[in-house]
mmCIF file of C-alpha atoms in Angstrom:
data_model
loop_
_atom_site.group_PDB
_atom_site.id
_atom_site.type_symbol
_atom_site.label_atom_id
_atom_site.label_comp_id
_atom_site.label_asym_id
_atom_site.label_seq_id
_atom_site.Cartn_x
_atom_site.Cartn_y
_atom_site.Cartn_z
ATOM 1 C CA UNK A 208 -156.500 -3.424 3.127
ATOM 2 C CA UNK A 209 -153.736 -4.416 0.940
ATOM 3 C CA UNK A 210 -154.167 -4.119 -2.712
ATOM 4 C CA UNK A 211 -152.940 -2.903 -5.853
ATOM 5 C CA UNK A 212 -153.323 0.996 -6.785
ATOM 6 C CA UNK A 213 -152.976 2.427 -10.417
ATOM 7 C CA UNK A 214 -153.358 5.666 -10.911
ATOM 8 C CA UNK A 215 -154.589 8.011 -12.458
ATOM 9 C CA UNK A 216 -157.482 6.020 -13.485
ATOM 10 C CA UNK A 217 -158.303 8.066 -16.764
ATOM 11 C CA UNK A 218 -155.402 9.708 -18.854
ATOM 12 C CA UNK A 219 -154.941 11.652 -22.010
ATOM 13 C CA UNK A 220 -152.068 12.650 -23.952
ATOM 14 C CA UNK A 221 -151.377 14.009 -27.115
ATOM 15 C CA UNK A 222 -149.695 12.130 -29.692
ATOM 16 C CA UNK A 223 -145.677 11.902 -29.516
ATOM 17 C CA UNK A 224 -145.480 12.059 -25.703
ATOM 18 C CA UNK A 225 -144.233 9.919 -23.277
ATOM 19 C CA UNK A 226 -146.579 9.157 -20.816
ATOM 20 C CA UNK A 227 -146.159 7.117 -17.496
ATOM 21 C CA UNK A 228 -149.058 4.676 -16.012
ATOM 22 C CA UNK A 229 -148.508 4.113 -11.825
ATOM 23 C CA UNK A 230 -148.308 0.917 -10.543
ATOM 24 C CA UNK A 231 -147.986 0.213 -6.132
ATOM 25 C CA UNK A 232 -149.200 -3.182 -4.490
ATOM 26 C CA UNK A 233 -148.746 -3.255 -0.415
ATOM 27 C CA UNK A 234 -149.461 -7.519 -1.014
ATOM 28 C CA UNK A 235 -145.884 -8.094 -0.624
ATOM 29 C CA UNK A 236 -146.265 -9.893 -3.850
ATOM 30 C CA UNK A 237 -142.460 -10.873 -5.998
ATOM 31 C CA UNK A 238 -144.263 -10.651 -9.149
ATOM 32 C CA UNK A 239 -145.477 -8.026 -11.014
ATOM 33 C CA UNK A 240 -147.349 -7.100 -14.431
ATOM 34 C CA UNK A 241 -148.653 -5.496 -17.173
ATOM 35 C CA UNK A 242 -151.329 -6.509 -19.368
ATOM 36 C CA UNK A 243 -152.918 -4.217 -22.042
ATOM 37 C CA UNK A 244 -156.830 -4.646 -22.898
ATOM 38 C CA UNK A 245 -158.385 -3.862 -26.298
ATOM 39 C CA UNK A 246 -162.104 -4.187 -27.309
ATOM 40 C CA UNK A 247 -162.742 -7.728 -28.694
ATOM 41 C CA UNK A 248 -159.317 -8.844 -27.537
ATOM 42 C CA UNK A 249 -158.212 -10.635 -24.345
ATOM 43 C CA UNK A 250 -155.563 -9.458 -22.033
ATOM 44 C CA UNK A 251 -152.240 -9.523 -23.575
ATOM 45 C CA UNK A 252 -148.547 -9.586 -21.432
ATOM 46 C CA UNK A 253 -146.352 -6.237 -22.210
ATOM 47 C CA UNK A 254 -143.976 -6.680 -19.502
ATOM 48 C CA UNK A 255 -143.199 -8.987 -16.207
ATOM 49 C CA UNK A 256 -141.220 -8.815 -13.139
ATOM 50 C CA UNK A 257 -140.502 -12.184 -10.506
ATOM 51 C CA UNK A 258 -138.289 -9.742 -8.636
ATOM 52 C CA UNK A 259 -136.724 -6.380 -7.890
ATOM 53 C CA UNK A 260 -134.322 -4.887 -10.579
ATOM 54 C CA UNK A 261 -135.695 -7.669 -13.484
ATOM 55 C CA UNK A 262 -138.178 -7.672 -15.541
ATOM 56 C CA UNK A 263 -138.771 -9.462 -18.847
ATOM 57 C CA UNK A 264 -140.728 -8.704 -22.161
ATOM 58 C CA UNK A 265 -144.150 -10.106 -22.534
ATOM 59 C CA UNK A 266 -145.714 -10.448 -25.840
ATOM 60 C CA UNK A 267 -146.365 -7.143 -26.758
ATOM 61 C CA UNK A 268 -143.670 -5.130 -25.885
ATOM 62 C CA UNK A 269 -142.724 -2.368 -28.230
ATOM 63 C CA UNK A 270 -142.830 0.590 -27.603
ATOM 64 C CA UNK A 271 -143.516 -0.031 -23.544
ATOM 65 C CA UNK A 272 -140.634 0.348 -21.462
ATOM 66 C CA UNK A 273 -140.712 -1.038 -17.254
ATOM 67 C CA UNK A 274 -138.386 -0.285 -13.859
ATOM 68 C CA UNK A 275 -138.462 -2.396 -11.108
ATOM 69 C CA UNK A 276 -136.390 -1.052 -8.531
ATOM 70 C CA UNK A 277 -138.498 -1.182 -5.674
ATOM 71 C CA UNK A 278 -140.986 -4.427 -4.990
ATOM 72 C CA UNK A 279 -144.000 -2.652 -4.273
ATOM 73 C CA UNK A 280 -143.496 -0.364 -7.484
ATOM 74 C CA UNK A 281 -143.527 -1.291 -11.560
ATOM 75 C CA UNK A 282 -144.493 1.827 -13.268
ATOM 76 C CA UNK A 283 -145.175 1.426 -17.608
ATOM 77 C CA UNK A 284 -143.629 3.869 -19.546
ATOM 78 C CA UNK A 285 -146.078 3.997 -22.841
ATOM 79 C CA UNK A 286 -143.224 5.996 -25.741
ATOM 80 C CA UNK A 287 -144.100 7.266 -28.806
ATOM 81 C CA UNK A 288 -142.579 4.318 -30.286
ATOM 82 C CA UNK A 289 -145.810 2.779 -29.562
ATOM 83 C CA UNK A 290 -147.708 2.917 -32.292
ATOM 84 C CA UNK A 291 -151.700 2.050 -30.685
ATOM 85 C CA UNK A 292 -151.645 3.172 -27.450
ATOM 86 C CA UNK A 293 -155.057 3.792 -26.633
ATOM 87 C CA UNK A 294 -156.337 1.389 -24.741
ATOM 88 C CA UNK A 295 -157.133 -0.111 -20.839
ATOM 89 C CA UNK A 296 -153.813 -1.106 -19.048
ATOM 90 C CA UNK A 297 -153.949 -3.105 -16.235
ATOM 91 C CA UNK A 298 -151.322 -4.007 -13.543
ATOM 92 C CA UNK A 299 -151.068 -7.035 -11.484
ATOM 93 C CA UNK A 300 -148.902 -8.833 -8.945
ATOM 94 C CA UNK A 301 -148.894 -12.336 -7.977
ATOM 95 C CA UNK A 302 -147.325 -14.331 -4.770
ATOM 96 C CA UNK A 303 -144.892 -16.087 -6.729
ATOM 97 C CA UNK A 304 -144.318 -16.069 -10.654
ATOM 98 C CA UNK A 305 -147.688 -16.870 -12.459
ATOM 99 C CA UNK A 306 -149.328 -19.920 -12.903
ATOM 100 C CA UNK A 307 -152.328 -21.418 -11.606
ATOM 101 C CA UNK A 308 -150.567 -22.227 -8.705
ATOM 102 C CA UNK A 309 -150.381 -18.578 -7.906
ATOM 103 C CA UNK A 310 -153.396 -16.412 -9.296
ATOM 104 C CA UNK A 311 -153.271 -12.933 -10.380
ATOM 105 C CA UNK A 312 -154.753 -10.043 -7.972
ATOM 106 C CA UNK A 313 -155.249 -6.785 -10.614
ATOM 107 C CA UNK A 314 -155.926 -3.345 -10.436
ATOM 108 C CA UNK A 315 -158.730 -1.348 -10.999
ATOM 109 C CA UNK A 316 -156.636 -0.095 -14.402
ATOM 110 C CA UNK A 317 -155.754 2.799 -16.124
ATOM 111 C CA UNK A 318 -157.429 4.025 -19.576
ATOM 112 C CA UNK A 319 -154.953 5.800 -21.528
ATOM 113 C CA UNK A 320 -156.492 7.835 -24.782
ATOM 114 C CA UNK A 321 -154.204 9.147 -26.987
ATOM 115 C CA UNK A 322 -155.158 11.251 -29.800
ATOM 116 C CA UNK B 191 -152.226 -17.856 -32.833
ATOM 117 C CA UNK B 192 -155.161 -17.679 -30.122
ATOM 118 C CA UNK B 193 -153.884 -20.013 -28.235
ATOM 119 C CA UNK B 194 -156.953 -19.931 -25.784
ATOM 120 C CA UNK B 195 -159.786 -19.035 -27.140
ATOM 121 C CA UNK B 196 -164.215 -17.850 -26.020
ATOM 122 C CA UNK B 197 -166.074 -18.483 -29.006
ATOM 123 C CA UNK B 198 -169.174 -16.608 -27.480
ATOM 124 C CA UNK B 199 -168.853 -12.894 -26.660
ATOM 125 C CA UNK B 200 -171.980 -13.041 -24.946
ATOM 126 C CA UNK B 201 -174.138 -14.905 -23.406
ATOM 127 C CA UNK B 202 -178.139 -14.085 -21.615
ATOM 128 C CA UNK B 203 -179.492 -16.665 -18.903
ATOM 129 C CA UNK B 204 -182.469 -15.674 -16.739
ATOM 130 C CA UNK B 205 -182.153 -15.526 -12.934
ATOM 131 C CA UNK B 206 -181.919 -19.172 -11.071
ATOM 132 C CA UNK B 207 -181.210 -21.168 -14.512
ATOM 133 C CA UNK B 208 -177.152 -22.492 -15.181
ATOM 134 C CA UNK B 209 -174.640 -20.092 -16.989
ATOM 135 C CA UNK B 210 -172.489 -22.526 -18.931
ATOM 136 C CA UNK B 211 -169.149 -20.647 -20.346
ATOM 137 C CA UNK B 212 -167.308 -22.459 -22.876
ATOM 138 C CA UNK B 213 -163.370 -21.878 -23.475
ATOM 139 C CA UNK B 214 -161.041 -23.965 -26.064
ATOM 140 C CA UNK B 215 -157.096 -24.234 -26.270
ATOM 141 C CA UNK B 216 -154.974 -25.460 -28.585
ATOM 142 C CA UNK B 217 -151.388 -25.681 -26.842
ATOM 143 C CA UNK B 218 -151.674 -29.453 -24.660
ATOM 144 C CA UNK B 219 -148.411 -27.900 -22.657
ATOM 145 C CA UNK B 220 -150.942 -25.874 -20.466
ATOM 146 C CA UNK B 221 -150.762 -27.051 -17.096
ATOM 147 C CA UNK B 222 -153.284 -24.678 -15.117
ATOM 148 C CA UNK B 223 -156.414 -23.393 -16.238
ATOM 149 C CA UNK B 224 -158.166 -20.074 -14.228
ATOM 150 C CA UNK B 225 -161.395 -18.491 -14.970
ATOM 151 C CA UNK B 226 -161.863 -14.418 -14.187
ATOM 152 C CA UNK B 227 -164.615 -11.990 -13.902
ATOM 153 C CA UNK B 228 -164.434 -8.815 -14.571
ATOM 154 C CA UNK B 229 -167.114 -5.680 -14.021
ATOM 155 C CA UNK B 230 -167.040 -2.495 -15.961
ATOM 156 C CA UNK B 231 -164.100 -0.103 -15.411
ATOM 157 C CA UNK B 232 -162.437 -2.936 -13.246
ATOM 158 C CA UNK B 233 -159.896 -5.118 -12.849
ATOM 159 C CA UNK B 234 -160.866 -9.128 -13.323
ATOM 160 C CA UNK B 235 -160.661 -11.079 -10.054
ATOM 161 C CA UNK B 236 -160.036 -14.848 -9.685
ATOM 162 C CA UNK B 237 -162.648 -17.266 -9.680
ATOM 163 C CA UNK B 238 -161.969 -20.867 -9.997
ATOM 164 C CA UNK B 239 -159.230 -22.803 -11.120
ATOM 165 C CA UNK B 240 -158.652 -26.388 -12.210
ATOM 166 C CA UNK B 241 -155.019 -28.187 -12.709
ATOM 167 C CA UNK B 242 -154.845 -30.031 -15.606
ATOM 168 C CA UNK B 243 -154.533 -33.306 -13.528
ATOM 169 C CA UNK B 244 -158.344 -33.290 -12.809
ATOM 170 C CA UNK B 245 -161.082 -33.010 -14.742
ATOM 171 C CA UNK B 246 -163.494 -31.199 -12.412
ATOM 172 C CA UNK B 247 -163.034 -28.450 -9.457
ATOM 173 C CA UNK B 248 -166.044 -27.120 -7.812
ATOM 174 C CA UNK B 249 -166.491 -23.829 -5.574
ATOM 175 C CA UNK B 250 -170.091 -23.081 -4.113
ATOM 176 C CA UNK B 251 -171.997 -22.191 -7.148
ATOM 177 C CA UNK B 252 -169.353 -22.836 -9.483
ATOM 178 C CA UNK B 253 -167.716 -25.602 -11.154
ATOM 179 C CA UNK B 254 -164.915 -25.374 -14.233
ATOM 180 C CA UNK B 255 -164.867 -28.852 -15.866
ATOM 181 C CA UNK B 256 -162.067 -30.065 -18.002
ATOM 182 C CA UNK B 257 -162.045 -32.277 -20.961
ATOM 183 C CA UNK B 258 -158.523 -32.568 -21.740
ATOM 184 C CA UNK B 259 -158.725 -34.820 -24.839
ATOM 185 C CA UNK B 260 -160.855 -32.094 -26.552
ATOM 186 C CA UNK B 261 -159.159 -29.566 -25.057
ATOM 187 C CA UNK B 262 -161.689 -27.479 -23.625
ATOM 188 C CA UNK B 263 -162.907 -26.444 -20.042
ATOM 189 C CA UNK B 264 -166.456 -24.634 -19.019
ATOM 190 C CA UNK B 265 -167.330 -22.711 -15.859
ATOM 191 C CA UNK B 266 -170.593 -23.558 -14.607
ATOM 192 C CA UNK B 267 -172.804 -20.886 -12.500
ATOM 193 C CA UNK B 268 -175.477 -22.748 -10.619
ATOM 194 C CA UNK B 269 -178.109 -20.772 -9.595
ATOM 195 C CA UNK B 270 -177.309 -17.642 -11.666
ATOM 196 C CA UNK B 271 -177.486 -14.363 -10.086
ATOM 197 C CA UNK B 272 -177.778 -10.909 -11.230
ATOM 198 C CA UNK B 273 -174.858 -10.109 -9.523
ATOM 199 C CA UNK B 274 -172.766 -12.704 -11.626
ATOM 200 C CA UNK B 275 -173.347 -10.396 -14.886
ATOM 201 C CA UNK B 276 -170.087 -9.438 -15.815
ATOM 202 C CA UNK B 277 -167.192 -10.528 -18.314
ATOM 203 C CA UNK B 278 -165.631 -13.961 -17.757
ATOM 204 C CA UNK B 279 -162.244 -14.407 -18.711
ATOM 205 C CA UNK B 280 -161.090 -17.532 -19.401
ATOM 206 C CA UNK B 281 -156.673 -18.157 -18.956
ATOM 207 C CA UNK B 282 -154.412 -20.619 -19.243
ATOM 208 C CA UNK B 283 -150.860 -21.591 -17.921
ATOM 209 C CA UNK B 284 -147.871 -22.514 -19.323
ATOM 210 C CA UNK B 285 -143.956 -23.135 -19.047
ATOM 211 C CA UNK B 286 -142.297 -20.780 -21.896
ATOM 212 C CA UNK B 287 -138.821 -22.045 -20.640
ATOM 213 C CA UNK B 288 -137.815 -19.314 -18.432
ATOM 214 C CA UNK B 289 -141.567 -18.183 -16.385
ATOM 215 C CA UNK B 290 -144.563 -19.497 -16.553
ATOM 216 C CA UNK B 291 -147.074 -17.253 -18.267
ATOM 217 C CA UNK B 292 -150.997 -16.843 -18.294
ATOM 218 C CA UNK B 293 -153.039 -16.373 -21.674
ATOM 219 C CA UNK B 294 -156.466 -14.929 -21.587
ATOM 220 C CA UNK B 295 -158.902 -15.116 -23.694
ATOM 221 C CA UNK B 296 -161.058 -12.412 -25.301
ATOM 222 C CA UNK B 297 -164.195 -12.754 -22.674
ATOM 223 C CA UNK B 298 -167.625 -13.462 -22.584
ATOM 224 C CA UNK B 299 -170.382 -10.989 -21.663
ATOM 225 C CA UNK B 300 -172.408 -13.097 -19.362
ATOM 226 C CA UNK B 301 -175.712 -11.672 -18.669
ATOM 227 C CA UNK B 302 -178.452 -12.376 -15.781
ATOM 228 C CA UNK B 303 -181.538 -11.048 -16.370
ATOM 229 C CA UNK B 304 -184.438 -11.238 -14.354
#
C-alpha cells in the first residue's frame, strides 16, 4: 500500500536539543511538506519541497530546518532556535505542487514534547 | 491575518439529521477550496473539493457549496453518521507568486451522536 510513514510517532526531548522528525512516502509524489498543528490553531506551512534538492520556507519557519535529497525522503530538523516546539507535526506529499488541483495525502504525524 | 477562517469549534447533530460546516475567507485570490477530516492522533484526509468557478460540488453524502460574493463555502453531511465524528478542516488555495499554497483553518469538532 503506498503511503506516507513518519516516525517515531511520539517523541521527547529535552530543551536545547536538536531533534529530527522522519518523513518517507512510496506515492511517487514531487511534492512534499510540513505542517505544524497547535491546539485551537489550524495547520500552518514550515517548509515545502516541488522537487528533489529544493525546498522553500513556509510560513513558520524559524527555527525548522529541511533536506530534500532524495524524493521519497524530507526529514524536519526542529533546532533549539525554535522557540515552541511542542506540538503535532505532520508531513505530506502531493502529486504535483499544491492546490486543489492536487490534494494533500498526510501522515499519521509525529507529537514532539519538549520540556 | 486568518485568512480562512471556522467560526465554530464544535458542532453536535444527532444520527440521520444534516451536519452543516461553515468556513469564511477573506483573500478573493483563492482559486480552490478543499475540506479535510481528521480523527484523533491522525493525519486529515481529503474530502471534497470545489473550484472557485462553481458554486456547488457534490460527493455521495456530501456537498461543499460556495458563495463567492460572501466569501464563504459549507460542507454538507447528509445523513450524518457516527462514523463522520471527527475534525473538519476547512483549506484554501492560492498563487503566492512562486507555488501555490493551501491555508487551513483551525477545525471544527463535528459530533454524531446517537
Amino acid at each position: 500500500d503506498g503511503g506516507i510513514t513518519q516516525s517515531p510517532k511520539y517523541l521527547f526531548r529535552k530543551e536545547g536539543q536538536n531533534v529530527t522528525l522522519s518523513c518517507e512516502q512510496n506515492l511517487n509524489h514531487d511534492a512534499m511538506y510540513w505542517y505544524r498543528q497547535d491546539p485551537g490553531q489550524g495547520l500552518r506551512l514550515i517548509y515545502y519541497s516541488q522537487i528533489v534538492n529544493d525546498f522553500q520556507k513556509g510560513d513558520i519557519a524559524e527555527g525548522y530546518s529541511v533536506s530534500r535529497e532524495k524524493k521519497e525522503s524530507f526529514p524536519l530538523t526542529v533546532t533549539s532556535a525554535q522557540k515552541n516546539p511542542t506540538a503535532f507535526y505532520l508531513c505530506a506529499s502531493s502529486i504535483a505542487p499544491t492546490g486543489g488541483h492536487s490534494p494533500l495525502h498526510f501522515g499519521n504525524g509525529t507529537r514532539l514534547t519538549v520540556t | 491575518d486568518q485568512q480562512v477562517k471556522q467560526n465554530s469549534p464544535s458542532l453536535s447533530v444527532q444520527e440521520g439529521r444534516i451536519s452543516i460546516l461553515n468556513c469564511d475567507y477573506t483573500n478573493s485570490m483563492f482559486d480552490y477550496f478543499l475540506w479535510y477530516k481528521k480523527y484523533p492522533a491522525e493525519g486529515p484526509t481529503f474530502l471534497i473539493s470545489i473550484s472557485s468557478i462553481k458554486d456547488k460540488n457534490e460527493d455521495g453524502r456530501f456537498t461543499v457549496f460556495l458563495n463567492k460574493s460572501a466569501k464563504h463555502l459549507s460542507l454538507h453531511i447528509v445523513p450524518s453518521q457516527p462514523g463522520d465524528s471527527a475534525v473538519y478542516f476547512c483549506a484554501a488555495s492560492g498563487w503566492t507568486g512562486t507555488a501555490s499554497k493551501l491555508t487551513f483553518g483551525t477545525g471544527t469538532r463535528l459530533q454524531v451522536t446517537l
